[in-house]
PDB file of C-alpha atoms in Angstrom:
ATOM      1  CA  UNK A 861       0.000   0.000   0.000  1.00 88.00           C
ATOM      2  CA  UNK A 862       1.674   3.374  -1.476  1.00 87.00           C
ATOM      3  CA  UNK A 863      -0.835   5.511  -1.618  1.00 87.00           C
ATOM      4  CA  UNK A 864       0.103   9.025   0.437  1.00 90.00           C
ATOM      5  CA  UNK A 865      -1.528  12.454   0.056  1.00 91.00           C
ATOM      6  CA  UNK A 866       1.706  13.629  -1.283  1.00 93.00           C
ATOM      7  CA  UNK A 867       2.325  12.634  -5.007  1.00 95.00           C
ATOM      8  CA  UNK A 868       6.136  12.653  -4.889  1.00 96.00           C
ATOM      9  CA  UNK A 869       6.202  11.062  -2.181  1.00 96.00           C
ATOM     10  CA  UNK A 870       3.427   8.243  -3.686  1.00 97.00           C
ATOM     11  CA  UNK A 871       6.249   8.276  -7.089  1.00 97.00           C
ATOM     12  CA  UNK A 872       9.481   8.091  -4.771  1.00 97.00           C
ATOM     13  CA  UNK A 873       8.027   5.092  -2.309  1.00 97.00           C
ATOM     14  CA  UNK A 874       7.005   3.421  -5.347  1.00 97.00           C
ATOM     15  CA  UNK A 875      10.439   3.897  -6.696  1.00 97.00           C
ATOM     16  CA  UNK A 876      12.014   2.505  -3.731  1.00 97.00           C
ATOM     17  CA  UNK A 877       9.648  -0.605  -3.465  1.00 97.00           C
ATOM     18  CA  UNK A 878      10.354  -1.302  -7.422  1.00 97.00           C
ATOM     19  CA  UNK A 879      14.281  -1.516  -6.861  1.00 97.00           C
ATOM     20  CA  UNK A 880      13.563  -4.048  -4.234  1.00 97.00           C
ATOM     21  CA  UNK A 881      11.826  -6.171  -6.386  1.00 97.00           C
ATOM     22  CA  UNK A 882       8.392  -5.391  -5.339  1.00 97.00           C
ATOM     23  CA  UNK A 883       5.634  -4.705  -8.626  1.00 95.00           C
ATOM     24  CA  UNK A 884       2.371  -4.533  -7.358  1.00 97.00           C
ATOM     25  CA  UNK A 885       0.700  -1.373  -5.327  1.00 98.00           C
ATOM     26  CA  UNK A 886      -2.518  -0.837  -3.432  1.00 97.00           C
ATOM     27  CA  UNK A 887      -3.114   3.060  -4.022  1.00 97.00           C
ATOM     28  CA  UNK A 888      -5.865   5.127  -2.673  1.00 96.00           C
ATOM     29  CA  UNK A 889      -6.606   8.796  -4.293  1.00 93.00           C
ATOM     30  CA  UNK A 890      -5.158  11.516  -2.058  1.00 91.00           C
ATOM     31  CA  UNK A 891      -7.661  11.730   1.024  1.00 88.00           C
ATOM     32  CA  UNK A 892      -8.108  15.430   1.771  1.00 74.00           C
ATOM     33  CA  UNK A 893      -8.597  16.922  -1.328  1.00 74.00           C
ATOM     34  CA  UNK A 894     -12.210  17.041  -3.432  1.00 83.00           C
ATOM     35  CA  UNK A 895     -11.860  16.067  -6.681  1.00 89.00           C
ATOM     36  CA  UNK A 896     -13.261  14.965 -10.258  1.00 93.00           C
ATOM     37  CA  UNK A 897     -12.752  12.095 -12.225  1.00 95.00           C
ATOM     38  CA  UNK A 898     -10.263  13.657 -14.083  1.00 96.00           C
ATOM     39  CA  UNK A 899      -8.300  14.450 -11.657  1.00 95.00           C
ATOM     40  CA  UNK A 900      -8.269  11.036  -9.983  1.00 96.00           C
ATOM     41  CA  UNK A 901      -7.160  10.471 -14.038  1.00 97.00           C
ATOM     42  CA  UNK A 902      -4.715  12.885 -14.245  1.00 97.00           C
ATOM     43  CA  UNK A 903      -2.862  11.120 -10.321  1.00 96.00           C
ATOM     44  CA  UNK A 904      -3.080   7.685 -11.457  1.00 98.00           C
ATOM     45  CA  UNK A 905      -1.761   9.172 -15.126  1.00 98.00           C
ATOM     46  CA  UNK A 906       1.297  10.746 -13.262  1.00 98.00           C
ATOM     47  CA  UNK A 907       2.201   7.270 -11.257  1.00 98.00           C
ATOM     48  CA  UNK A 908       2.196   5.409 -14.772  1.00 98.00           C
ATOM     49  CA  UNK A 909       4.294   8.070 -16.079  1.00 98.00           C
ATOM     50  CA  UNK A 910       6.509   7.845 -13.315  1.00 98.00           C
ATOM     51  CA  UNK A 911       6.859   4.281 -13.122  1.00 97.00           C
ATOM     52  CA  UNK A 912       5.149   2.788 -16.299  1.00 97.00           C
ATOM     53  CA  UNK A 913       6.118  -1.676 -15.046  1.00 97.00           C
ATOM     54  CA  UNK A 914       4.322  -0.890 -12.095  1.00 98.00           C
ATOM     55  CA  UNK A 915       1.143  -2.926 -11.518  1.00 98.00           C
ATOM     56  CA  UNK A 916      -1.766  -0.581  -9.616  1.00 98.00           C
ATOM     57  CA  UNK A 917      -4.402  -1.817  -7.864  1.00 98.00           C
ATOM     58  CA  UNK A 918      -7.239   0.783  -7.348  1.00 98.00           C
ATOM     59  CA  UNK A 919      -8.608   1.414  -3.632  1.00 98.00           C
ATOM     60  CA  UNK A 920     -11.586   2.293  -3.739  1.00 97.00           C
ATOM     61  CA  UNK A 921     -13.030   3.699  -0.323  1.00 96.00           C
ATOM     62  CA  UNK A 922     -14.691   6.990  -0.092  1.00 95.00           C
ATOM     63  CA  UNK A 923     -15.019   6.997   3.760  1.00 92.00           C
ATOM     64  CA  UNK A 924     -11.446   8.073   3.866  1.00 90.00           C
ATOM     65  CA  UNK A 925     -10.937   9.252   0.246  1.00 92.00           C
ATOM     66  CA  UNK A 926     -13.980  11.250  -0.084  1.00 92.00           C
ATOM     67  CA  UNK A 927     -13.919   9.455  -3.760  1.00 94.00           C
ATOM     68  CA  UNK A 928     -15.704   6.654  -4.870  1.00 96.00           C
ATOM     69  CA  UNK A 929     -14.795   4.945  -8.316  1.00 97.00           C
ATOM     70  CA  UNK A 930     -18.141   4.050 -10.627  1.00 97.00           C
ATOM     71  CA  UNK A 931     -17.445   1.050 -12.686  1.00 97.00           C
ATOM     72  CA  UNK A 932     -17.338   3.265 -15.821  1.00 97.00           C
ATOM     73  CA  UNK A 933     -14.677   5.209 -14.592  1.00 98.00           C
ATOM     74  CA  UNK A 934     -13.020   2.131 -13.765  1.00 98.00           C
ATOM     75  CA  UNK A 935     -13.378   0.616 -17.430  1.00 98.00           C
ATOM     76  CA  UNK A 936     -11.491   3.515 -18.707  1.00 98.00           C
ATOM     77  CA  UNK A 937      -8.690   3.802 -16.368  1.00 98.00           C
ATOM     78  CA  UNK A 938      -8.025  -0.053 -17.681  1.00 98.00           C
ATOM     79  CA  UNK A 939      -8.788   0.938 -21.531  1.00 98.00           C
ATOM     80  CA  UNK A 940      -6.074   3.934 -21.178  1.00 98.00           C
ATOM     81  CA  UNK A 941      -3.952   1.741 -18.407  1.00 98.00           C
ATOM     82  CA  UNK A 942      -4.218  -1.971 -19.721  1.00 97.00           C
ATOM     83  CA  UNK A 943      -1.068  -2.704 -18.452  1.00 97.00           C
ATOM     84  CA  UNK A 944      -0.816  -0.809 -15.289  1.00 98.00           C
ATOM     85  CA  UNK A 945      -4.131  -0.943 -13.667  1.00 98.00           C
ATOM     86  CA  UNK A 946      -4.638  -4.473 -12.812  1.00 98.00           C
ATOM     87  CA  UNK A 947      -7.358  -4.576 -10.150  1.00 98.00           C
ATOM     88  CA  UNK A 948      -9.458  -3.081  -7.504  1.00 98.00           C
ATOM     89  CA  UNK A 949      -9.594  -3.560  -3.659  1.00 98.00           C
ATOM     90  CA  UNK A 950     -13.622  -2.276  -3.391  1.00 98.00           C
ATOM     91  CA  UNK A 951     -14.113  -0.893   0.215  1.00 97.00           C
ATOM     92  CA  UNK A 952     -17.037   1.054  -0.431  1.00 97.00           C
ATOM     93  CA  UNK A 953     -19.305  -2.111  -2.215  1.00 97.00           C
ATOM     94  CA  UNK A 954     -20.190  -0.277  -5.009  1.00 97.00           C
ATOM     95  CA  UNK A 955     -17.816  -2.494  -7.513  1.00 97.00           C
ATOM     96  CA  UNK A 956     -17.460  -6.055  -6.665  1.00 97.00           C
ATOM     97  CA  UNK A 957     -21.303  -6.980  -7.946  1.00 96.00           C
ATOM     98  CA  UNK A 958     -21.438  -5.425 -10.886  1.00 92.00           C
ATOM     99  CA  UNK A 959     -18.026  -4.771 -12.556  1.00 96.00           C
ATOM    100  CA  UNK A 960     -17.088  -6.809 -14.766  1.00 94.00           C
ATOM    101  CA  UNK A 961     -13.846  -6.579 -16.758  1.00 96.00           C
ATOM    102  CA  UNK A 962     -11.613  -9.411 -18.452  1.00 94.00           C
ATOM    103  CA  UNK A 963      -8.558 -10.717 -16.263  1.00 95.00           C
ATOM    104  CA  UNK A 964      -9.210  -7.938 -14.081  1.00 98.00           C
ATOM    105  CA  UNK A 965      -8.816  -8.996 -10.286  1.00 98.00           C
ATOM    106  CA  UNK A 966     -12.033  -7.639  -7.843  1.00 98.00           C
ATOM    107  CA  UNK A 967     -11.084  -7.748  -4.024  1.00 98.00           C
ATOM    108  CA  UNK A 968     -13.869  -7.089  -1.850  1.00 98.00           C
ATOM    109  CA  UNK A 969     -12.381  -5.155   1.436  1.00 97.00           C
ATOM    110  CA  UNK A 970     -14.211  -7.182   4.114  1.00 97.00           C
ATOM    111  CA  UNK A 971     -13.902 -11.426   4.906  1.00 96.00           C
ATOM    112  CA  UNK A 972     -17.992 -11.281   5.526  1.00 97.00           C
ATOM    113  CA  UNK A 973     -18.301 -10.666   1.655  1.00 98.00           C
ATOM    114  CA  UNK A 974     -15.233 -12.840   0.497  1.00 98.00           C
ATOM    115  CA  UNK A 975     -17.781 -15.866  -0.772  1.00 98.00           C
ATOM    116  CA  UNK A 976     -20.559 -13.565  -2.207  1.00 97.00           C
ATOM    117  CA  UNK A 977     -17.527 -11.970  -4.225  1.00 98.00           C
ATOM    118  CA  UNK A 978     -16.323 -15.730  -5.194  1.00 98.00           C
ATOM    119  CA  UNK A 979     -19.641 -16.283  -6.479  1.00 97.00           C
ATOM    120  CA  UNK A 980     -19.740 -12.887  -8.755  1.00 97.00           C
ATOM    121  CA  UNK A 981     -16.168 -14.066 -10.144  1.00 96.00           C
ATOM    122  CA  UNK A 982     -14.047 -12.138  -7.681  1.00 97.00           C
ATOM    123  CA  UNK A 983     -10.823 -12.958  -7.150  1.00 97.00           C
ATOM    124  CA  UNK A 984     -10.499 -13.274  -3.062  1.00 97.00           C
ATOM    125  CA  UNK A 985      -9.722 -10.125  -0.328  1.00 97.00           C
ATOM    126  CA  UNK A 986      -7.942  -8.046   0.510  1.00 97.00           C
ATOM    127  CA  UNK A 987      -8.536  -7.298   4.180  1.00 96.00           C
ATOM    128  CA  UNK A 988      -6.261  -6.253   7.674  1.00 95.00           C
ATOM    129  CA  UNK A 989      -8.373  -8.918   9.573  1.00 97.00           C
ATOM    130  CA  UNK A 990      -7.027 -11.699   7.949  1.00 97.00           C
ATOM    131  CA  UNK A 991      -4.002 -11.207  10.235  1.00 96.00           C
ATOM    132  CA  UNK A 992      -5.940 -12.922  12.152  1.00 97.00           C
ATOM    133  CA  UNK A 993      -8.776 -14.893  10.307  1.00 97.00           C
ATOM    134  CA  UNK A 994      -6.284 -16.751   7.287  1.00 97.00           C
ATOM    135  CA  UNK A 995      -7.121 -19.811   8.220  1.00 97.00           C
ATOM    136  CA  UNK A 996     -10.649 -19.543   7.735  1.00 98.00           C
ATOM    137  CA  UNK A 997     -10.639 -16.984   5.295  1.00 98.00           C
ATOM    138  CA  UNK A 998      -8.354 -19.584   3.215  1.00 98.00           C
ATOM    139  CA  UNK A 999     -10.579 -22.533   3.895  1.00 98.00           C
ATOM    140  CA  UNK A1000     -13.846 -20.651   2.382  1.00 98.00           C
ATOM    141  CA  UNK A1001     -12.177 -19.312  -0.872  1.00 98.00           C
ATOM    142  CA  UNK A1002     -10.151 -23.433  -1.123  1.00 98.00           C
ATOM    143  CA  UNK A1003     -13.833 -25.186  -0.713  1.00 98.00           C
ATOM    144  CA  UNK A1004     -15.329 -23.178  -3.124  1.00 98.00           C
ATOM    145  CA  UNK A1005     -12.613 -23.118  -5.734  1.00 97.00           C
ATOM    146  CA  UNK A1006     -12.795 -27.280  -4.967  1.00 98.00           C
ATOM    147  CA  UNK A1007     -16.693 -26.970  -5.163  1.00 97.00           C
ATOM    148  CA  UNK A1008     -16.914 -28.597  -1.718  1.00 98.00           C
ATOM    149  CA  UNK A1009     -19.557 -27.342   0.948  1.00 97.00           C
ATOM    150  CA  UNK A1010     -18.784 -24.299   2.612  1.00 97.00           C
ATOM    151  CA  UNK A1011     -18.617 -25.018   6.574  1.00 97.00           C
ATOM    152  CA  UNK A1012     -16.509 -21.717   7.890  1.00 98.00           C
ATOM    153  CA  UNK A1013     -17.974 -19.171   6.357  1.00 98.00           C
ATOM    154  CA  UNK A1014     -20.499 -18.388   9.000  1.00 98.00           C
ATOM    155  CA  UNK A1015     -17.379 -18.151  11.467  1.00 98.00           C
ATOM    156  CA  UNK A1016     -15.504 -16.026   9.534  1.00 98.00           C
ATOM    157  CA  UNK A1017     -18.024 -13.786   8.810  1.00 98.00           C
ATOM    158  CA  UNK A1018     -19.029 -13.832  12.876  1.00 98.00           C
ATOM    159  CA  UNK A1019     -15.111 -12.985  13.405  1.00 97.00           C
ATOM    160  CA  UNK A1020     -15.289  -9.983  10.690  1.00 97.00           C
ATOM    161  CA  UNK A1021     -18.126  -8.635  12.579  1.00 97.00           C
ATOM    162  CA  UNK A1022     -17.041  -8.694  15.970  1.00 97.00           C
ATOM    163  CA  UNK A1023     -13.937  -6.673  15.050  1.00 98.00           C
ATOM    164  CA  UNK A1024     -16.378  -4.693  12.620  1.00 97.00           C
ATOM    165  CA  UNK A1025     -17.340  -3.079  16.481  1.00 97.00           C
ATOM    166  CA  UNK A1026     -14.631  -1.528  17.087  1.00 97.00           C
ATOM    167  CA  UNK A1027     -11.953   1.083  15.079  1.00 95.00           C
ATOM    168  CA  UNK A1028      -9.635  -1.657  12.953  1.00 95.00           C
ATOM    169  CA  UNK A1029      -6.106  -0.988  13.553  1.00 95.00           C
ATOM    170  CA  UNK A1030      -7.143  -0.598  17.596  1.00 97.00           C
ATOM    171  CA  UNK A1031      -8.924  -3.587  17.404  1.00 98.00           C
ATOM    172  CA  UNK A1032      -6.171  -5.824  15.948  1.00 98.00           C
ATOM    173  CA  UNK A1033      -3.123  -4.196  17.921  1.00 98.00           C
ATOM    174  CA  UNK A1034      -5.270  -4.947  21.195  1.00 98.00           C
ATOM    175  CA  UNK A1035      -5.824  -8.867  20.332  1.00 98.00           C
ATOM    176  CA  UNK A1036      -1.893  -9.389  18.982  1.00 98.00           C
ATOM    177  CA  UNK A1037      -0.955  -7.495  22.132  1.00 97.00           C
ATOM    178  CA  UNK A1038      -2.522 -10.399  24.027  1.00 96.00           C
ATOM    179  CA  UNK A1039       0.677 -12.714  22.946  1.00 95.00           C
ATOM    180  CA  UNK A1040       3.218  -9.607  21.861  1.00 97.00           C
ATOM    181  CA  UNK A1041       3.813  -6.909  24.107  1.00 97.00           C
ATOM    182  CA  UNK A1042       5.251  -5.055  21.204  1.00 97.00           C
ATOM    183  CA  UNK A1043       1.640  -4.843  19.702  1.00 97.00           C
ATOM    184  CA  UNK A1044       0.892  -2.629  22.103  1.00 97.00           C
ATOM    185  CA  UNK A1045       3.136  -0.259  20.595  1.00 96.00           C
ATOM    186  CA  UNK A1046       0.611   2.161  18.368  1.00 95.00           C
ATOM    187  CA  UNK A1047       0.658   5.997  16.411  1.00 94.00           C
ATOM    188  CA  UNK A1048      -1.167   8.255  17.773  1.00 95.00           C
ATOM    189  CA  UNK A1049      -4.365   9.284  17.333  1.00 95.00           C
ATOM    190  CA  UNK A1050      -5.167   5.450  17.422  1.00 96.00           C
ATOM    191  CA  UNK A1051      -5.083   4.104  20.916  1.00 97.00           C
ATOM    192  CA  UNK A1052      -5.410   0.870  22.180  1.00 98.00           C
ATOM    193  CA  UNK A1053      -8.910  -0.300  23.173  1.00 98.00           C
ATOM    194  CA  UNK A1054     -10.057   0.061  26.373  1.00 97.00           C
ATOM    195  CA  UNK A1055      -9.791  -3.091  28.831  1.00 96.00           C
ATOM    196  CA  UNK A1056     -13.917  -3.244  28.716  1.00 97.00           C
ATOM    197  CA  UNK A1057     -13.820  -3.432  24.532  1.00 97.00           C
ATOM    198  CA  UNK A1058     -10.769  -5.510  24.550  1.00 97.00           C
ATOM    199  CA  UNK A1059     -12.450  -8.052  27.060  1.00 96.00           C
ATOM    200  CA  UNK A1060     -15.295  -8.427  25.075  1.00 95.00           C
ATOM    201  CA  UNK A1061     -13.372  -8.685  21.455  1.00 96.00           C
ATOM    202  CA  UNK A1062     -11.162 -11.602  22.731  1.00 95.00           C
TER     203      UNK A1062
END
């Protein structure tokens, strides 16, 4: 994930990630600015430029972008970009049921729509909880790529939800802080939860 508010600094991070090897980038539009289509266009226009064998995956969440992609602004980011825009993680559930574009990879944002997105011909999540729900998360997408009946997906939905409750990032660096105190190490102005909410998430 590369995508600042600063566009340099978006181009240079990229830069740095390339030279280690690394292809592939999860980039969100700027998130304090209000803007058009074409000038989400025009930033994703400048990171091609910049670094044209990079592989972009589009974030799409207007909570913290204050932009949401439409599917037809989608299609013509990957007619113009065919190369470079190779998916979208869809936060905002506007996308992943009704876009449909050839060997373009869909990633719903959330494990409690990871089989309804298998069904549409996504192609899995892409999700902070599965730090801690992979297992199950991996078990629902293997049985229904092996056509077998689904048995965890109630559970990992029920796991999504219960950290759903809380803010995210709080939620997870309270449960890993359970086992590693250096969990418990977080950025302000995230805090850890309080020992009421963290009681009742474990």
């Amino acid at each position: 994930g590369t995508g600042l508010n600063s566009l340099g600094e978006t181009i240079s991070l990229m830069k740095v990630a390339m030279s280690l090897n690394l292809e592939k980038f999860l980039i969100m539009p700027p998130a304090f600015y209000k803007y058009s289509d074409e000038d989400v266009f025009n930033f994703y226009n400048k990171l091609v430029e910049a670094t044209p064998k990079a592989k972009i995956i589009l974030y799409n969440f207007e909570k913290l972008s204050s932009f949401l992609f439409t599917p037809e602004f989608v299609k013509k980011l990957v007619v113009d970009f065919p190369q470079n825009i190779v998916g979208v993680k869809d936060s905002s559930y506007n996308l992943f049921q009704n876009l449909k574009i050839k060997n373009f990879l869909i990633f719903p944002g959330t494990e409690a729509k990871l089989l309804d997105g298998l069904k549409l011909g996504c192609s899995g999540t892409i999700s902070a909880v599965t730090q801690v729900t992979h297992s199950l998360a991996r078990k629902v997408f293997d049985d229904f790529e092996k056509k077998k009946e689904q048995s965890h997906n109630e559970k990992l939905i029920a796991v999504r939800k219960t950290f759903d409750k809380h803010n995210l990032i709080s939620a997870l660096h309270s449960y890993f802080s359970v086992k590693e105190i250096k969990f418990k190490n977080i950025l302000p102005p995230l805090v850890l939860l309080n020992d009421k909410d963290k009681k009742d998430l474990i």
